């Protein structure tokens, strides 16, 4: 059996891990993520160069790893990464387009004009070398995500780190979760349970 063992929800003014919610007085996501980075004493200088999409996924992943220390027991190729969203890298694309139109194209912004860069950031930080995929779909598709997880876990992966990460100036919709096989605790991986956790 496959189980959801940890989950994290990030909105513009709140972050929750396994239903333990912390709210902020501001809706500025960038400021809130930086505050969590400092409060959690995270040490990863590259964080400051990331775009907002990667920062949100990175902070969420660090909070999950702090909560679920058992993930550290897997081999570096046993954790798969599966992320998705509906807006691809539109937030960074628009910023790069502006810099290009101003005749000053930003190489640091260009790096993040692919959504799967956030997978690389998380994999590099944690030295994970397992299978990874980034999907783009109109909405959070629990059925497709469950199917992809099951395919990954049929191969050499024993756990899957997953996320739905949509970030723009007007929209923050981040849901991260871990799936592990043969656990004695957790929430069974079903479409209904994924949808329920996503909608909390």
One Martini backbone bead per residue (centre of mass of N, CA, C, O) as a GRO file, in nm:
protein
  200
    1UNK     BB    1   0.100   0.034   0.017
    2UNK     BB    2   0.016   0.379  -0.021
    3UNK     BB    3   0.132   0.679   0.157
    4UNK     BB    4   0.055   0.970   0.316
    5UNK     BB    5   0.300   1.131   0.537
    6UNK     BB    6   0.317   1.432   0.415
    7UNK     BB    7   0.208   1.788   0.437
    8UNK     BB    8   0.183   2.104   0.242
    9UNK     BB    9   0.060   2.445   0.280
   10UNK     BB   10   0.059   2.735   0.052
   11UNK     BB   11  -0.001   3.073   0.089
   12UNK     BB   12   0.011   3.412   0.105
   13UNK     BB   13  -0.050   3.384   0.457
   14UNK     BB   14   0.025   3.062   0.476
   15UNK     BB   15   0.154   2.772   0.670
   16UNK     BB   16   0.127   2.412   0.645
   17UNK     BB   17   0.189   2.113   0.854
   18UNK     BB   18  -0.011   1.882   0.922
   19UNK     BB   19  -0.223   2.126   1.019
   20UNK     BB   20   0.006   2.323   1.105
   21UNK     BB   21  -0.053   2.665   1.140
   22UNK     BB   22   0.090   2.965   0.984
   23UNK     BB   23   0.043   3.309   1.014
   24UNK     BB   24   0.029   3.619   0.837
   25UNK     BB   25   0.013   3.978   0.795
   26UNK     BB   26   0.099   3.907   0.503
   27UNK     BB   27   0.075   3.861   0.125
   28UNK     BB   28   0.384   3.838   0.085
   29UNK     BB   29   0.551   3.574  -0.022
   30UNK     BB   30   0.849   3.652  -0.022
   31UNK     BB   31   0.856   3.743   0.276
   32UNK     BB   32   0.751   3.478   0.404
   33UNK     BB   33   0.977   3.291   0.299
   34UNK     BB   34   1.210   3.445   0.431
   35UNK     BB   35   1.112   3.410   0.721
   36UNK     BB   36   1.126   3.104   0.726
   37UNK     BB   37   1.421   3.075   0.651
   38UNK     BB   38   1.517   3.218   0.913
   39UNK     BB   39   1.355   3.065   1.139
   40UNK     BB   40   1.480   2.774   1.032
   41UNK     BB   41   1.783   2.805   0.964
   42UNK     BB   42   1.855   2.813   0.673
   43UNK     BB   43   2.134   2.680   0.455
   44UNK     BB   44   2.105   2.834   0.124
   45UNK     BB   45   2.224   3.069  -0.080
   46UNK     BB   46   2.060   3.003  -0.349
   47UNK     BB   47   1.781   3.100  -0.261
   48UNK     BB   48   1.820   3.414  -0.339
   49UNK     BB   49   1.815   3.333  -0.668
   50UNK     BB   50   1.544   3.243  -0.680
   51UNK     BB   51   1.246   3.199  -0.771
   52UNK     BB   52   0.929   3.185  -0.648
   53UNK     BB   53   0.868   2.894  -0.723
   54UNK     BB   54   1.125   2.765  -0.597
   55UNK     BB   55   1.094   2.881  -0.312
   56UNK     BB   56   0.829   2.743  -0.238
   57UNK     BB   57   0.929   2.451  -0.281
   58UNK     BB   58   1.173   2.463  -0.093
   59UNK     BB   59   1.039   2.538   0.175
   60UNK     BB   60   0.838   2.306   0.179
   61UNK     BB   61   1.052   2.078   0.171
   62UNK     BB   62   1.196   2.156   0.437
   63UNK     BB   63   0.948   2.118   0.622
   64UNK     BB   64   0.904   1.821   0.557
   65UNK     BB   65   1.188   1.716   0.639
   66UNK     BB   66   1.158   1.803   0.936
   67UNK     BB   67   0.903   1.623   0.991
   68UNK     BB   68   1.033   1.382   0.790
   69UNK     BB   69   1.312   1.207   0.877
   70UNK     BB   70   1.278   0.928   0.719
   71UNK     BB   71   1.379   1.028   0.436
   72UNK     BB   72   1.691   0.986   0.519
   73UNK     BB   73   1.681   0.654   0.471
   74UNK     BB   74   1.711   0.688   0.181
   75UNK     BB   75   1.830   0.655  -0.106
   76UNK     BB   76   1.931   0.873  -0.362
   77UNK     BB   77   1.737   0.678  -0.577
   78UNK     BB   78   1.439   0.642  -0.404
   79UNK     BB   79   1.349   0.940  -0.476
   80UNK     BB   80   1.089   1.086  -0.624
   81UNK     BB   81   0.977   1.343  -0.860
   82UNK     BB   82   0.647   1.522  -0.852
   83UNK     BB   83   0.537   1.788  -1.053
   84UNK     BB   84   0.289   2.065  -1.078
   85UNK     BB   85   0.091   2.281  -1.307
   86UNK     BB   86  -0.074   2.563  -1.496
   87UNK     BB   87   0.176   2.803  -1.545
   88UNK     BB   88   0.444   2.716  -1.519
   89UNK     BB   89   0.681   2.999  -1.579
   90UNK     BB   90   0.524   3.277  -1.605
   91UNK     BB   91   0.647   3.464  -1.392
   92UNK     BB   92   0.940   3.456  -1.519
   93UNK     BB   93   0.875   3.515  -1.811
   94UNK     BB   94   0.772   3.809  -1.769
   95UNK     BB   95   1.035   3.918  -1.646
   96UNK     BB   96   1.218   3.851  -1.884
   97UNK     BB   97   1.062   4.007  -2.100
   98UNK     BB   98   1.109   4.283  -1.972
   99UNK     BB   99   1.419   4.277  -1.982
  100UNK     BB  100   1.431   4.248  -2.291
  101UNK     BB  101   1.273   4.510  -2.367
  102UNK     BB  102   1.508   4.676  -2.197
  103UNK     BB  103   1.789   4.567  -2.303
  104UNK     BB  104   1.826   4.359  -2.020
  105UNK     BB  105   1.885   4.061  -2.007
  106UNK     BB  106   1.832   3.804  -1.761
  107UNK     BB  107   2.002   3.526  -1.677
  108UNK     BB  108   1.877   3.462  -1.394
  109UNK     BB  109   1.585   3.453  -1.514
  110UNK     BB  110   1.616   3.249  -1.748
  111UNK     BB  111   1.666   2.990  -1.580
  112UNK     BB  112   1.335   3.010  -1.484
  113UNK     BB  113   1.187   2.930  -1.782
  114UNK     BB  114   1.150   2.652  -1.622
  115UNK     BB  115   0.976   2.453  -1.402
  116UNK     BB  116   1.195   2.211  -1.352
  117UNK     BB  117   1.408   2.364  -1.180
  118UNK     BB  118   1.293   2.295  -0.899
  119UNK     BB  119   1.385   2.004  -0.905
  120UNK     BB  120   1.687   2.065  -0.907
  121UNK     BB  121   1.704   2.215  -0.641
  122UNK     BB  122   1.608   1.979  -0.460
  123UNK     BB  123   1.805   1.760  -0.558
  124UNK     BB  124   2.071   1.905  -0.492
  125UNK     BB  125   2.028   1.961  -0.191
  126UNK     BB  126   1.961   1.628  -0.135
  127UNK     BB  127   2.093   1.422  -0.329
  128UNK     BB  128   1.890   1.341  -0.563
  129UNK     BB  129   1.859   1.064  -0.834
  130UNK     BB  130   1.585   1.025  -0.920
  131UNK     BB  131   1.304   1.032  -1.053
  132UNK     BB  132   1.157   1.290  -1.283
  133UNK     BB  133   0.864   1.517  -1.302
  134UNK     BB  134   0.682   1.764  -1.507
  135UNK     BB  135   0.352   1.891  -1.499
  136UNK     BB  136   0.092   2.025  -1.720
  137UNK     BB  137  -0.224   2.147  -1.595
  138UNK     BB  138  -0.523   2.307  -1.547
  139UNK     BB  139  -0.545   2.118  -1.288
  140UNK     BB  140  -0.578   1.943  -1.012
  141UNK     BB  141  -0.488   1.593  -1.080
  142UNK     BB  142  -0.531   1.323  -0.890
  143UNK     BB  143  -0.537   1.089  -1.093
  144UNK     BB  144  -0.270   1.146  -1.244
  145UNK     BB  145  -0.086   1.156  -0.997
  146UNK     BB  146  -0.142   0.871  -0.891
  147UNK     BB  147  -0.047   0.723  -1.146
  148UNK     BB  148   0.245   0.830  -1.148
  149UNK     BB  149   0.327   0.726  -0.874
  150UNK     BB  150   0.278   0.423  -0.928
  151UNK     BB  151   0.488   0.404  -1.155
  152UNK     BB  152   0.735   0.488  -0.988
  153UNK     BB  153   0.688   0.255  -0.761
  154UNK     BB  154   0.741   0.014  -0.972
  155UNK     BB  155   1.019   0.071  -0.959
  156UNK     BB  156   1.290   0.198  -0.763
  157UNK     BB  157   1.099   0.350  -0.601
  158UNK     BB  158   0.993   0.426  -0.243
  159UNK     BB  159   0.946   0.736  -0.297
  160UNK     BB  160   0.743   1.048  -0.312
  161UNK     BB  161   0.787   1.382  -0.420
  162UNK     BB  162   0.524   1.624  -0.416
  163UNK     BB  163   0.369   1.889  -0.640
  164UNK     BB  164   0.169   2.189  -0.632
  165UNK     BB  165   0.289   2.487  -0.823
  166UNK     BB  166   0.139   2.806  -0.792
  167UNK     BB  167   0.286   3.122  -0.909
  168UNK     BB  168   0.194   3.466  -0.858
  169UNK     BB  169   0.095   3.786  -0.799
  170UNK     BB  170  -0.227   3.658  -0.757
  171UNK     BB  171  -0.112   3.349  -0.700
  172UNK     BB  172  -0.128   3.095  -0.432
  173UNK     BB  173  -0.067   2.732  -0.500
  174UNK     BB  174   0.047   2.507  -0.250
  175UNK     BB  175   0.116   2.142  -0.270
  176UNK     BB  176   0.276   1.916  -0.055
  177UNK     BB  177   0.397   1.564  -0.075
  178UNK     BB  178   0.430   1.233   0.062
  179UNK     BB  179   0.524   0.903  -0.057
  180UNK     BB  180   0.489   0.572   0.090
  181UNK     BB  181   0.577   0.251   0.142
  182UNK     BB  182   0.479   0.034   0.375
  183UNK     BB  183   0.313   0.176   0.599
  184UNK     BB  184   0.167   0.224   0.931
  185UNK     BB  185   0.146   0.532   0.858
  186UNK     BB  186  -0.120   0.730   0.733
  187UNK     BB  187  -0.256   0.811   0.412
  188UNK     BB  188  -0.420   0.689   0.178
  189UNK     BB  189  -0.377   0.657  -0.164
  190UNK     BB  190  -0.617   0.874  -0.300
  191UNK     BB  191  -0.806   1.085  -0.466
  192UNK     BB  192  -0.977   1.187  -0.229
  193UNK     BB  193  -0.741   1.248  -0.033
  194UNK     BB  194  -0.599   1.453  -0.212
  195UNK     BB  195  -0.835   1.652  -0.238
  196UNK     BB  196  -0.880   1.704   0.062
  197UNK     BB  197  -0.594   1.822   0.121
  198UNK     BB  198  -0.597   2.045  -0.096
  199UNK     BB  199  -0.877   2.183   0.031
  200UNK     BB  200  -0.773   2.286   0.325
   0.00000   0.00000   0.00000
